[in-house]
mmCIF file of C-alpha atoms and ligand atoms in Angstrom:
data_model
loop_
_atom_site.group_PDB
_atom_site.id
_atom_site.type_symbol
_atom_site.label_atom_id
_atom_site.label_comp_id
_atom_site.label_asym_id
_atom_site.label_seq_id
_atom_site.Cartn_x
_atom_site.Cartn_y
_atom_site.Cartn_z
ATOM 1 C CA UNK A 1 -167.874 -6.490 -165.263
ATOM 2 C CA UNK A 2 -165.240 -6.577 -167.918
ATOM 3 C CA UNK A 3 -161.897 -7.759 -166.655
ATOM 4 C CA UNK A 4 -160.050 -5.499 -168.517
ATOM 5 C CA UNK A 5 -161.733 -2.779 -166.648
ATOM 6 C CA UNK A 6 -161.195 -3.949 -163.468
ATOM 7 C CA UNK A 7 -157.413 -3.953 -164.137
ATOM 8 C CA UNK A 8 -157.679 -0.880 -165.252
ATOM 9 C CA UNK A 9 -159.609 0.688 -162.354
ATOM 10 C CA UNK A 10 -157.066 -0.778 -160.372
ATOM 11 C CA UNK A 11 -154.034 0.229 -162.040
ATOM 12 C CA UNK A 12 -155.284 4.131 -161.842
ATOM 13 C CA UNK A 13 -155.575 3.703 -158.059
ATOM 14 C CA UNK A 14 -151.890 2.395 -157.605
ATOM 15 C CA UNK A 15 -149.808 5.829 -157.700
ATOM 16 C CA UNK A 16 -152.154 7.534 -155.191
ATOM 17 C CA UNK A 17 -150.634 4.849 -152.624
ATOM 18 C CA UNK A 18 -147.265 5.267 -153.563
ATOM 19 C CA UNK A 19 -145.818 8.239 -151.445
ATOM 20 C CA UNK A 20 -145.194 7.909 -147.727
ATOM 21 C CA UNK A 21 -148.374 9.788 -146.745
ATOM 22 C CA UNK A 22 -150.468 8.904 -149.953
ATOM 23 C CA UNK A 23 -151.162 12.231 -151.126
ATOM 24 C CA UNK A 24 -149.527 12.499 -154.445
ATOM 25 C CA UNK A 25 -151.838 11.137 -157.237
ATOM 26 C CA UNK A 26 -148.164 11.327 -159.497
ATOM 27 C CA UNK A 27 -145.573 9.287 -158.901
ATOM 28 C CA UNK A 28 -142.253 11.368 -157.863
ATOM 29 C CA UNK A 29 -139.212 11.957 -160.751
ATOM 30 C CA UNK A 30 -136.518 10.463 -158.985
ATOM 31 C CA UNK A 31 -133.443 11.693 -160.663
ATOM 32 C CA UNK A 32 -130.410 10.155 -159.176
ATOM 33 C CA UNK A 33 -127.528 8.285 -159.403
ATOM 34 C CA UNK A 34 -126.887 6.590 -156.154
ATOM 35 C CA UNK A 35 -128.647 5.534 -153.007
ATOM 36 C CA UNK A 36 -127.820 5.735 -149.398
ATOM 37 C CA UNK A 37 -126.880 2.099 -148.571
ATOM 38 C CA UNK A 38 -126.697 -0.147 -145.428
ATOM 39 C CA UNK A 39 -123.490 -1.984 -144.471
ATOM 40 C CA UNK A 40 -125.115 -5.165 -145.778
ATOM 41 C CA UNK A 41 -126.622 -3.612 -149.383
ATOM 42 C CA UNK A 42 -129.750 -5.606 -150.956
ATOM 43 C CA UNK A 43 -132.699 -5.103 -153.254
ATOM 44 C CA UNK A 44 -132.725 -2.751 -156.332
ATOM 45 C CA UNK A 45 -132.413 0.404 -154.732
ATOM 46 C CA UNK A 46 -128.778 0.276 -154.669
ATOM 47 C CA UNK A 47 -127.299 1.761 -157.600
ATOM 48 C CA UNK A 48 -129.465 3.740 -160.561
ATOM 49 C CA UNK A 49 -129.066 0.564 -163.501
ATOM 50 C CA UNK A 50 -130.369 -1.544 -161.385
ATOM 51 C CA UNK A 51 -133.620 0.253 -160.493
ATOM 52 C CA UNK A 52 -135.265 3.623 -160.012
ATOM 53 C CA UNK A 53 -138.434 4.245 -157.853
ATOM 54 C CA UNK A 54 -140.036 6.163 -161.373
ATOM 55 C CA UNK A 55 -139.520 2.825 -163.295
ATOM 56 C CA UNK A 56 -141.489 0.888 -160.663
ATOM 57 C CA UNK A 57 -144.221 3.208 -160.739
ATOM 58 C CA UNK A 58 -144.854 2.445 -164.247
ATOM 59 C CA UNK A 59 -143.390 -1.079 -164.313
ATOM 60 C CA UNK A 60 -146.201 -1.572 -161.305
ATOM 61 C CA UNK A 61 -148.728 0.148 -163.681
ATOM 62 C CA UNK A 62 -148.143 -2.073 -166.679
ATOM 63 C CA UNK A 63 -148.020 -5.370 -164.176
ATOM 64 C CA UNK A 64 -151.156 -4.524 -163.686
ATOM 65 C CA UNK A 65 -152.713 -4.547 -166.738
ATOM 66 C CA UNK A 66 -150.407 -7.513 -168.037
ATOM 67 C CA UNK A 67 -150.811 -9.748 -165.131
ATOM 68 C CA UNK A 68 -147.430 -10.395 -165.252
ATOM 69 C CA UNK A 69 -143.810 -9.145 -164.429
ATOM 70 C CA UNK A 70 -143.115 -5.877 -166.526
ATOM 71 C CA UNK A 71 -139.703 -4.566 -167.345
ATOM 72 C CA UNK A 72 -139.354 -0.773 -169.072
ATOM 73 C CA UNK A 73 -137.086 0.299 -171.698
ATOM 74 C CA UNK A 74 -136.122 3.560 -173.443
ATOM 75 C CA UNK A 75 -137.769 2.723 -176.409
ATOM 76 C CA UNK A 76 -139.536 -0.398 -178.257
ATOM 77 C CA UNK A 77 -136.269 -1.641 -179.930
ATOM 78 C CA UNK A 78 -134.398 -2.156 -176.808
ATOM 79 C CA UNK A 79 -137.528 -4.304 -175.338
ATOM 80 C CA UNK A 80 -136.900 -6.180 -178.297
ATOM 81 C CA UNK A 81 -132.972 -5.942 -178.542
ATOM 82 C CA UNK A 82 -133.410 -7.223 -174.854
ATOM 83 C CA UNK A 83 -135.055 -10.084 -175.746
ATOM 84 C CA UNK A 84 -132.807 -11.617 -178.100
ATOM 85 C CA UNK A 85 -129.990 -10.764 -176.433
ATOM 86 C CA UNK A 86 -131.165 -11.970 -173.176
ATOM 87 C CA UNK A 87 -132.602 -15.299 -174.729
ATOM 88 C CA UNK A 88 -130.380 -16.145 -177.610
ATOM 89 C CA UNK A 89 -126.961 -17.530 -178.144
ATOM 90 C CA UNK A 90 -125.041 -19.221 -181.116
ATOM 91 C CA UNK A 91 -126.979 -22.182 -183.199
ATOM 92 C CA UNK A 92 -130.225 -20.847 -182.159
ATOM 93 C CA UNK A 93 -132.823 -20.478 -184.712
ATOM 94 C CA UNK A 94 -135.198 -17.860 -184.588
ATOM 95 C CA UNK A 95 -138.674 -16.919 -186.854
ATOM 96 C CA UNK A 96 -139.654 -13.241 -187.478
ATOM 97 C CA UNK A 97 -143.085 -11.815 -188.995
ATOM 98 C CA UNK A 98 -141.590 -10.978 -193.004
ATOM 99 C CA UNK A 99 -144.052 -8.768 -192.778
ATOM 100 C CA UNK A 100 -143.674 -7.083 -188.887
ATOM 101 C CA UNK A 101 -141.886 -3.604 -187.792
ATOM 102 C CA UNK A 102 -139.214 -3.477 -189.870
ATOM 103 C CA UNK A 103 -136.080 -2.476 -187.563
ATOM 104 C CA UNK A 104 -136.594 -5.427 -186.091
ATOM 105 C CA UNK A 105 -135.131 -7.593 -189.182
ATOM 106 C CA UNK A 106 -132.470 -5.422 -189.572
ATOM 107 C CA UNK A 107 -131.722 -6.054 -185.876
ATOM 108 C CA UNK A 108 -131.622 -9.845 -186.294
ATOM 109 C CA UNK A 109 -129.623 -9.514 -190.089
ATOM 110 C CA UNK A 110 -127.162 -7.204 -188.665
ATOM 111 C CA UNK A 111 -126.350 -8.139 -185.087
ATOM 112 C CA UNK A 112 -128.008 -11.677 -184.809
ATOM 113 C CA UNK A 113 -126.697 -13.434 -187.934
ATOM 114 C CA UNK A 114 -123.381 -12.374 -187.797
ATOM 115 C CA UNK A 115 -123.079 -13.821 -184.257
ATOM 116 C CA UNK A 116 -124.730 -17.733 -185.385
ATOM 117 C CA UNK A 117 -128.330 -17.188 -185.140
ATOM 118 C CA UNK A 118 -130.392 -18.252 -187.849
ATOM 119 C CA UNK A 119 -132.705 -16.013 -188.441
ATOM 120 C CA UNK A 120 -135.698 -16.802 -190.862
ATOM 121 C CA UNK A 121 -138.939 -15.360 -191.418
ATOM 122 C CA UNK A 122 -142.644 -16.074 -192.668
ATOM 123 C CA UNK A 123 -145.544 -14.007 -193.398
ATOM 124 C CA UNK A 124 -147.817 -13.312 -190.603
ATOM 125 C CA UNK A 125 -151.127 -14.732 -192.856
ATOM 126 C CA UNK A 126 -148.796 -17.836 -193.557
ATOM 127 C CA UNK A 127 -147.575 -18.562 -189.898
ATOM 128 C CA UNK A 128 -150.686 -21.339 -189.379
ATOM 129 C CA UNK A 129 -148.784 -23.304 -192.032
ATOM 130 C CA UNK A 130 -145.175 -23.097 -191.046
ATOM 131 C CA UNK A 131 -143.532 -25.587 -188.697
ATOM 132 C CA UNK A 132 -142.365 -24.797 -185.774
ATOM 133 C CA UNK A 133 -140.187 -27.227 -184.796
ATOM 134 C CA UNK A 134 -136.077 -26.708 -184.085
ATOM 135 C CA UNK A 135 -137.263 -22.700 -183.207
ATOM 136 C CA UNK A 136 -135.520 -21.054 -179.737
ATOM 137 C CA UNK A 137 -137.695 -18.233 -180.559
ATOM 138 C CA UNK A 138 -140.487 -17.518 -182.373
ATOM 139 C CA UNK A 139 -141.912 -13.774 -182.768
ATOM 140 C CA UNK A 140 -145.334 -13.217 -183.752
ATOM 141 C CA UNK A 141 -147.129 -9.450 -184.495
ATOM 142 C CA UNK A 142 -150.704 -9.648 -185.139
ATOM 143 C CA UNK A 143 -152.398 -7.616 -186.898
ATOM 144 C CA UNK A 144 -148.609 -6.984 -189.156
ATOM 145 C CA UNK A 145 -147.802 -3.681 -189.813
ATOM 146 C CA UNK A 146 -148.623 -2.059 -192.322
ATOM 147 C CA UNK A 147 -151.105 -4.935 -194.038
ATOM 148 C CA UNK A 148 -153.169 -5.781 -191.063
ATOM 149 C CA UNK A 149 -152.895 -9.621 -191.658
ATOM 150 C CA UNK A 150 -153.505 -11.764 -188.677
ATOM 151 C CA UNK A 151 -152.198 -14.864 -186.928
ATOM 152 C CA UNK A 152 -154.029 -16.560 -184.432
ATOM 153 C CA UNK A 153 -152.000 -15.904 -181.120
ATOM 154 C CA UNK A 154 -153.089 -19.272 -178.932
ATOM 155 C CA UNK A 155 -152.655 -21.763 -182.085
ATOM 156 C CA UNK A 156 -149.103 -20.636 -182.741
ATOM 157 C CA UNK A 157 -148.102 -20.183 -179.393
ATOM 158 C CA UNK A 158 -149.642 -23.731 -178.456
ATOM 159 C CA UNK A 159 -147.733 -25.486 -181.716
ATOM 160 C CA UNK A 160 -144.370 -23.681 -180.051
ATOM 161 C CA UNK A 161 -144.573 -24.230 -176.643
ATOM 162 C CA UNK A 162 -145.244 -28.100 -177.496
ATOM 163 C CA UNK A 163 -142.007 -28.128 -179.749
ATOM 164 C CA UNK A 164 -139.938 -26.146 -177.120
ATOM 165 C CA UNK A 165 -139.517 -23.043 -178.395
ATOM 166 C CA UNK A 166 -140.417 -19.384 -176.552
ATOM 167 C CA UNK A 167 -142.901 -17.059 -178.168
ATOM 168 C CA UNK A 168 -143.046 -13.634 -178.436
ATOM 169 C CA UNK A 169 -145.782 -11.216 -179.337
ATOM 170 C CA UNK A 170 -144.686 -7.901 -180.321
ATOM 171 C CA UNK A 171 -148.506 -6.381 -179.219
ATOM 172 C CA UNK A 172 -147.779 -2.560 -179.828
ATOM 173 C CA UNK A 173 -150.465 -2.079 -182.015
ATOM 174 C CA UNK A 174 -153.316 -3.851 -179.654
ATOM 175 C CA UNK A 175 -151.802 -2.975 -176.497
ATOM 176 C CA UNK A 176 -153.045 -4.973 -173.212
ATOM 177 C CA UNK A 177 -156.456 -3.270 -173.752
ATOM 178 C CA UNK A 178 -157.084 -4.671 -177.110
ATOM 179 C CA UNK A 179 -155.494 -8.202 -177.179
ATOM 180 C CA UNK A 180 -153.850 -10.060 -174.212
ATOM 181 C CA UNK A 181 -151.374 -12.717 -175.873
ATOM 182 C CA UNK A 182 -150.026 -13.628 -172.426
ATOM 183 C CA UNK A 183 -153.628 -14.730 -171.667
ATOM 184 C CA UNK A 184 -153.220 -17.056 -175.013
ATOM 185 C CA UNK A 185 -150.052 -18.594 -173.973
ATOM 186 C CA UNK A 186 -147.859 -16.578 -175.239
ATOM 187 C CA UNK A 187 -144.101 -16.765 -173.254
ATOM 188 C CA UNK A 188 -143.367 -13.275 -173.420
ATOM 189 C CA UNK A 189 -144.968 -9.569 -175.131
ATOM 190 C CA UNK A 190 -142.990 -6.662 -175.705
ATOM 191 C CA UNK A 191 -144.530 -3.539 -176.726
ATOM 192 C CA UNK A 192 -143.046 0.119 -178.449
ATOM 193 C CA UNK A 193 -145.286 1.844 -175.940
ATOM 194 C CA UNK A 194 -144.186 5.039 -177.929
ATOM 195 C CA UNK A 195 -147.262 4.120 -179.881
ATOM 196 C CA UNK A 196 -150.514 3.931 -178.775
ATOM 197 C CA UNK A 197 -149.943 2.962 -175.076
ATOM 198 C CA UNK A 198 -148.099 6.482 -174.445
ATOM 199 C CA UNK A 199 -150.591 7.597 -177.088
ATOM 200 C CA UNK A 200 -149.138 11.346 -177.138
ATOM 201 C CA UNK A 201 -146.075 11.401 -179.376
ATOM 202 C CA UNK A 202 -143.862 12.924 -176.693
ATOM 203 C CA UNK A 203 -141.537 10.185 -175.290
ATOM 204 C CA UNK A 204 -140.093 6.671 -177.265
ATOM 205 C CA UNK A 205 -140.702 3.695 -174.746
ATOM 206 C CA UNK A 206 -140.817 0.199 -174.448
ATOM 207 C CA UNK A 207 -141.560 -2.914 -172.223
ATOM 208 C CA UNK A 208 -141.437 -6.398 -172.047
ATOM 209 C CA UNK A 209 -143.778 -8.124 -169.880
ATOM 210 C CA UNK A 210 -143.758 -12.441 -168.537
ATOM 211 C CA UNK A 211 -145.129 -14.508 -166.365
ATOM 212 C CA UNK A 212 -142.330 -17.184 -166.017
ATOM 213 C CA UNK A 213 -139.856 -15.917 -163.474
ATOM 214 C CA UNK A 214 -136.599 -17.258 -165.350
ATOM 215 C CA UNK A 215 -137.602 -15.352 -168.654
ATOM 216 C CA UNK A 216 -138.412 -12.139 -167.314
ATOM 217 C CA UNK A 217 -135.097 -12.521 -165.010
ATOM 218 C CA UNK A 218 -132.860 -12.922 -167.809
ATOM 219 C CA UNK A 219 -134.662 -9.693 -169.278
ATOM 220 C CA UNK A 220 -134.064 -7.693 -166.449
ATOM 221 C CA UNK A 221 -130.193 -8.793 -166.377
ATOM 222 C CA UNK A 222 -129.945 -7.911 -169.413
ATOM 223 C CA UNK A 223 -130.794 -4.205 -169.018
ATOM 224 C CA UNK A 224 -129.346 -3.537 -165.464
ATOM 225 C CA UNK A 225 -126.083 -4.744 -167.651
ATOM 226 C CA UNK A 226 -126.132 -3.117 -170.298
ATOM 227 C CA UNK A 227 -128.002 -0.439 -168.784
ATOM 228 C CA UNK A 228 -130.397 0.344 -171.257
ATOM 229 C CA UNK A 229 -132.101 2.112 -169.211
ATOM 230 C CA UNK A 230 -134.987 4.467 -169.562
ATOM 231 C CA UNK A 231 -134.616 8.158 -167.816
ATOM 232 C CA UNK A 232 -136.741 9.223 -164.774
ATOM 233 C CA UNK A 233 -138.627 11.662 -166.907
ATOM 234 C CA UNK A 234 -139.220 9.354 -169.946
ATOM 235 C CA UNK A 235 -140.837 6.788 -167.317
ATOM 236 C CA UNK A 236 -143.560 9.517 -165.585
ATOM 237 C CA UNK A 237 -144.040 10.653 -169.128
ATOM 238 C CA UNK A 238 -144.824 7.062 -169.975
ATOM 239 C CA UNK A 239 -147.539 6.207 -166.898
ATOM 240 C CA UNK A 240 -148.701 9.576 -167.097
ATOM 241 C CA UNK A 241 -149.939 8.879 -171.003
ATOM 242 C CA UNK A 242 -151.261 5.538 -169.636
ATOM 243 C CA UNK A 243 -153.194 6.849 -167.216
ATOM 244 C CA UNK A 244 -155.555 7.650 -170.148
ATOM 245 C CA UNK A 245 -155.078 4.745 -172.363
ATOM 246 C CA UNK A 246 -158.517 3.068 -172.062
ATOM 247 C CA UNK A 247 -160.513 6.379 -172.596
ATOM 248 C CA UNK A 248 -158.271 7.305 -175.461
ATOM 249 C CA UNK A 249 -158.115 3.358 -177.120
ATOM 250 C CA UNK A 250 -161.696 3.406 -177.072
ATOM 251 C CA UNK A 251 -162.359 6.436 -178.913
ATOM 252 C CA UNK A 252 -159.499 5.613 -181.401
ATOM 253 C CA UNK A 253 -161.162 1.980 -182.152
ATOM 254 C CA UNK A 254 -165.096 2.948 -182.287
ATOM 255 C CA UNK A 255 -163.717 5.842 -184.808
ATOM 256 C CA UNK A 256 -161.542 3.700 -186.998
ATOM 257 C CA UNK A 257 -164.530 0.656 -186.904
ATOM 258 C CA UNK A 258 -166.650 3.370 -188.082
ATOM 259 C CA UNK A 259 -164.880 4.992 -190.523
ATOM 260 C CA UNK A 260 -163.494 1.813 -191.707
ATOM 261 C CA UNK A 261 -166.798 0.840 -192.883
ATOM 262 C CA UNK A 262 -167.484 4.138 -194.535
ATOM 263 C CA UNK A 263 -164.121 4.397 -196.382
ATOM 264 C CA UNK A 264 -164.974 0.497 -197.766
ATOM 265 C CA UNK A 265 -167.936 1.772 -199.253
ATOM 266 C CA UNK A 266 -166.229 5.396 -201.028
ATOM 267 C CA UNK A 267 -166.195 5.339 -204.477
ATOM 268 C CA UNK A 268 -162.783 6.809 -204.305
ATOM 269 C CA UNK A 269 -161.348 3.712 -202.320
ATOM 270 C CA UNK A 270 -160.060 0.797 -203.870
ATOM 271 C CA UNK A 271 -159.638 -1.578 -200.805
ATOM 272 C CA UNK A 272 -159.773 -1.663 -197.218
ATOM 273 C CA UNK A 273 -158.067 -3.998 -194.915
ATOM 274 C CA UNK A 274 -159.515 -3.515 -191.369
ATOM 275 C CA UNK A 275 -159.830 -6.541 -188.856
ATOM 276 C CA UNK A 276 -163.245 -5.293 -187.128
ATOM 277 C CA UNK A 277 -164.604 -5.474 -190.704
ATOM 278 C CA UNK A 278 -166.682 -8.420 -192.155
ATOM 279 C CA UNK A 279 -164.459 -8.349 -195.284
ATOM 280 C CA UNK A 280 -161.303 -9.122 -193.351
ATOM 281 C CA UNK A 281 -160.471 -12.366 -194.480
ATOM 282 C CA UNK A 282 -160.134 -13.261 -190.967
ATOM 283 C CA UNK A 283 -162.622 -11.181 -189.193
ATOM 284 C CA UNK A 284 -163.796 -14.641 -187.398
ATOM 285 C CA UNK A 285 -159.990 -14.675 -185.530
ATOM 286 C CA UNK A 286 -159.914 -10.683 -185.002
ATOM 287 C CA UNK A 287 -163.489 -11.561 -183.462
ATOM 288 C CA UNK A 288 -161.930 -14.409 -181.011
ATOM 289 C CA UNK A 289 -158.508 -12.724 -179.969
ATOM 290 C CA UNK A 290 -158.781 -9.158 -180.054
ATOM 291 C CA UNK A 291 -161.488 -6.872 -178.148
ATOM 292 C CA UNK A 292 -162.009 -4.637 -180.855
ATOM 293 C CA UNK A 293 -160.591 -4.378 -184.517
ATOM 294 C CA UNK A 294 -157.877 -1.430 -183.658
ATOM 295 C CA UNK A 295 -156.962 2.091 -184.678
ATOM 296 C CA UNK A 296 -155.246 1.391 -187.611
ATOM 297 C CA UNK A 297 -156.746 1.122 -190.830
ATOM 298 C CA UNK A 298 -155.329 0.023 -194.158
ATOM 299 C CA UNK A 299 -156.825 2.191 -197.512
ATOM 300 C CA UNK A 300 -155.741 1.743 -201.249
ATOM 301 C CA UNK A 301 -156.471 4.741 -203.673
ATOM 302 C CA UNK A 302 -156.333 4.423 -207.181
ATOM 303 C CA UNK A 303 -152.319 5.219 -207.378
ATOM 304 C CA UNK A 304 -149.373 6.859 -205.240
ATOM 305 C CA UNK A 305 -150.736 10.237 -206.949
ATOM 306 C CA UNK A 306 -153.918 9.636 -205.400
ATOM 307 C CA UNK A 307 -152.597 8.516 -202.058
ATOM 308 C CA UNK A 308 -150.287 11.625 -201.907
ATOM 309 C CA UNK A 309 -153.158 14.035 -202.548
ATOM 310 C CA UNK A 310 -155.717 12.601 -200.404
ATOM 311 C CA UNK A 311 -153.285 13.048 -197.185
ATOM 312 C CA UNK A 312 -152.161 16.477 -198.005
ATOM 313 C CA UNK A 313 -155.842 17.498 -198.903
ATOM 314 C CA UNK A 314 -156.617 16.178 -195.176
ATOM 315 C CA UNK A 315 -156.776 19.089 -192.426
ATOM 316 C CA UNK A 316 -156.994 16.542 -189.571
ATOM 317 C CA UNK A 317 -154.380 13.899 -190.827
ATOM 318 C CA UNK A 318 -150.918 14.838 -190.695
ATOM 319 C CA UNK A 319 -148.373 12.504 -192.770
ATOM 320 C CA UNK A 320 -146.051 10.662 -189.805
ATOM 321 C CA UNK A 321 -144.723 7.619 -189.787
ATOM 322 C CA UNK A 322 -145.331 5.967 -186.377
ATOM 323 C CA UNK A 323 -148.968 5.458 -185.225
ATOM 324 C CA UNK A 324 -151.498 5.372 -181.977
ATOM 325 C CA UNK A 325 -151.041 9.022 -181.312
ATOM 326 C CA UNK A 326 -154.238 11.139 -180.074
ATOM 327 C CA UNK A 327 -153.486 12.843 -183.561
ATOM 328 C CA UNK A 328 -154.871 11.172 -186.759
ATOM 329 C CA UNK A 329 -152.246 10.537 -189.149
ATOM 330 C CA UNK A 330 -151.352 8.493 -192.185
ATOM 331 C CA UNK A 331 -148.339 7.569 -194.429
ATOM 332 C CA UNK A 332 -148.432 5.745 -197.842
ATOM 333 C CA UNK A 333 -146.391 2.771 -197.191
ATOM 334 C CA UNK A 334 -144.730 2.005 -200.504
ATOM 335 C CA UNK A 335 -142.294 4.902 -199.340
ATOM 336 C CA UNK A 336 -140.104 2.776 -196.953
ATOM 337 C CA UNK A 337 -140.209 -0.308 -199.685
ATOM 338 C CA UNK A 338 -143.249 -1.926 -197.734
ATOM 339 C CA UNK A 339 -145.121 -5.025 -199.679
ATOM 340 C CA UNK A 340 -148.078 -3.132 -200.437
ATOM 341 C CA UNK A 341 -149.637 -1.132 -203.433
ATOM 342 C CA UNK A 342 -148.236 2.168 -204.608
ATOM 343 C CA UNK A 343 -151.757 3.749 -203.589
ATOM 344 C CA UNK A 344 -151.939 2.006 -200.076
ATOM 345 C CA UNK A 345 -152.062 4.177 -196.946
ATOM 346 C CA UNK A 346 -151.865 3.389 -193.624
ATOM 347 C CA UNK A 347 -154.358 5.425 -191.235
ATOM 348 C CA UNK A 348 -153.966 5.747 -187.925
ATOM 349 C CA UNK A 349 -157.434 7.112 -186.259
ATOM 350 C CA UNK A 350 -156.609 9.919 -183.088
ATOM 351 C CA UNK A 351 -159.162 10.839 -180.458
ATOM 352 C CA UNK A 352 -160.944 13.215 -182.766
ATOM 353 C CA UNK A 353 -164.277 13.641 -182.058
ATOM 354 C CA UNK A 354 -165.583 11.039 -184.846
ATOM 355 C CA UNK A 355 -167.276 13.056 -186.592
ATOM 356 C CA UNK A 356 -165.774 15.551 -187.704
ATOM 357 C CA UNK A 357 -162.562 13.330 -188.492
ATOM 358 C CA UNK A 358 -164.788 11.825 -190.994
ATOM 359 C CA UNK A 359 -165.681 14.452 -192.753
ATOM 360 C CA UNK A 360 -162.527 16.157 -193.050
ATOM 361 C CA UNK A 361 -161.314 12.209 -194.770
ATOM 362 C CA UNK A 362 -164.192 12.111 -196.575
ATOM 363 C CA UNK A 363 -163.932 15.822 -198.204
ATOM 364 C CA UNK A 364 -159.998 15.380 -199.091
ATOM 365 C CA UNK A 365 -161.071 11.808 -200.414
ATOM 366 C CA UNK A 366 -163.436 13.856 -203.062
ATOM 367 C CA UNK A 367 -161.070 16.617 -203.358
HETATM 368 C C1 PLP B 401 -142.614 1.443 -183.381
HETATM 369 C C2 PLP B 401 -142.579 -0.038 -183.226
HETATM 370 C C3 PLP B 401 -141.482 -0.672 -182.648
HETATM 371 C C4 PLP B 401 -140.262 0.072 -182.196
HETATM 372 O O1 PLP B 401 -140.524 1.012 -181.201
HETATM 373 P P1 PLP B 401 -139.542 2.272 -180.936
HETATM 374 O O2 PLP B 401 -140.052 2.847 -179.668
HETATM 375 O O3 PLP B 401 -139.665 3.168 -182.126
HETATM 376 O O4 PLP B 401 -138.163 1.714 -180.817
HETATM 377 C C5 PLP B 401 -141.543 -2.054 -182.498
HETATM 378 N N1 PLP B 401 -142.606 -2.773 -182.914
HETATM 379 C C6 PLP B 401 -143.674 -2.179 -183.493
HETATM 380 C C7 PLP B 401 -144.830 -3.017 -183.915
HETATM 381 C C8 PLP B 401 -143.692 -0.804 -183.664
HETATM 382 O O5 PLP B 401 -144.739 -0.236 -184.254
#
């Protein structure tokens, strides 16, 4: 039996023991403010930024599949936001994927660097080759958005632990299903679960998950300060879309390995970059660290022309930026200033029957 199975058998069965009588399969909204407390007040219960019977439901939920300590967040930048904030302070130097989600950059240029953090970055292909040494934090996202490069998560996280440093994987795209970088000693993973771990583009989320007590304390400080705090509602929409993550990952990854393959060999196509493929220049590490090669593909057409037409012409793609959904959708990259061709798009494969997603890409590709 496959591990990841088991946890996730388990994790279904944890809300159905949550209410005093275990009868609700849900896990209650709580919406308040304030608790009733004891002369001698302790625990989390005790005012709402501290903690909120919803967020444990789902915090809980996560654990489970993480093995580790979970803490939730209103969206994927304040996981990350928390994370610096809770782990850096002037002097430190930190490493960021060149190539990785964008707003977190601008995070580091525009609130890091101004406060004495060096902030430097490398490309995610080129990460095997960089030093290490003299980092506080390093931050790894494998496979980088939108090229699909990898970096092999237990080598770098290895080279930092042994020179000090705290690593990060920012695993949205994989999520715990697909890739487990706390398993390959990584310190810490936060994820946008907006994406593909809420799966149903109806709530932003976030999490960061650790094993090391100190790490994910500091974390949690962090947000019952601040209180960036995610709402009742956001959290039950959050473990609700969950609740169906391994059914709907599944789908979404035997679709995208399979039309993957087809799009490589389309006349119309001039390169694929897809990790489950044997043309991935590192389909041997994709192979090792992730369970399957994801639901997001990489296509170049000819030009942007080309790329434009080919998603409009598509009934069952809609043109989105953000990715994971149960929807199929795609974006040509080159529009936010990405590092990629003019013609490159990146495809995010849905939960549509596979099928008859691919023939609705392959009739707008000949359109
Ligand atoms: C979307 C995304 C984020 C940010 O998540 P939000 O919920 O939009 O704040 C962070 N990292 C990656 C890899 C993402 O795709």
């Amino acid at each position: 039996m496959d591990a990841n199975d088991a946890r996730f058998a388990h994790m279904l069965h944890l809300a159905s023991k949550r209410t005093p009588d275990n009868a609700a399969f849900s896990p209650p909204i709580v919406n308040t403010s304030i608790y009733a407390l004891p002369p001698d007040p302790s625990g989390i219960y005790q005012y709402a930024r501290w903690g909120n019977p919803t967020w444990t439901a789902v915090e809980e939920a996560l654990g489970v599949l993480e093995d580790a300590e979970v803490i939730t967040f209103p969206s994927g930048m304040a996981a990350i936001a928390a994370v610096f904030y809770a782990l850096l302070k002037p002097g430190d130097r930190v490493l960021l994927p060149a190539d990785g989600y964008y707003t977190t950059r601008i995070c580091a240029d525009k609130y890091l660097a101004p406060m004495g953090v060096e902030v430097e970055t490398v490309a995610t292909a080129q990460l095997g080759e960089r030093d290490l040494a003299g980092y506080r934090l390093v931050m790894i996202e494998t496979p980088s958005n939108p090229a699909l490069d990898l970096a092999d998560i237990a080598a770098a996280c290895a080279r930092v632990r042994a020179a000090g440093g705290i690593s990060v994987v920012d695993n949205t795209t994989m999520t715990p299903l697909g890739q487990r970088p706390l398993d390959l000693g990584a310190d810490m993973v936060v994820s946008a679960d907006t994406k593909a771990l809420n799966g149903h583009s109806d709530v932003l989320f976030g999490h960061v998950a650790a094993r090391n007590a100190d790490l994910i304390g500091g974390v949690r400080d962090w947000r019952r300060i601040v209180g960036a705090i995610p709402g009742p509602f956001e959290s039950w929409l959050g473990h609700r879309g969950l609740e169906t993550l391994e059914v709907r990952f599944a789908r979404m990854c035997a679709s995208a390995q399979a039309i993957a393959g087809r799009l490589a060999a389309h006349k119309a196509v001039r390169a694929v970059s897809y990790p489950g493929l044997p043309s991935h220049p590192q389909h041997a590490l994709a192979q090792r660290q992730m369970t399957s090669g994801g639901a997001l593909i990489g296509v170049t057409l000819v030009d942007k022309a080309a790329a434009e037409r080919f998603i409009a012409a598509c009934a069952l793609l809609r043109p989105a930026t953000g990715f994971g959904g149960v929807h199929s959708s795609a974006e040509r990259r080159a529009r936010w200033g990405d590092q990629v061709a003019e013609g490159f798009i990146r495809l995010s494969v849905g939960c549509e029957p596979t099928e008859v997603l691919w023939q609705a890409i392959e009739q707008a590709l000949s359109a």
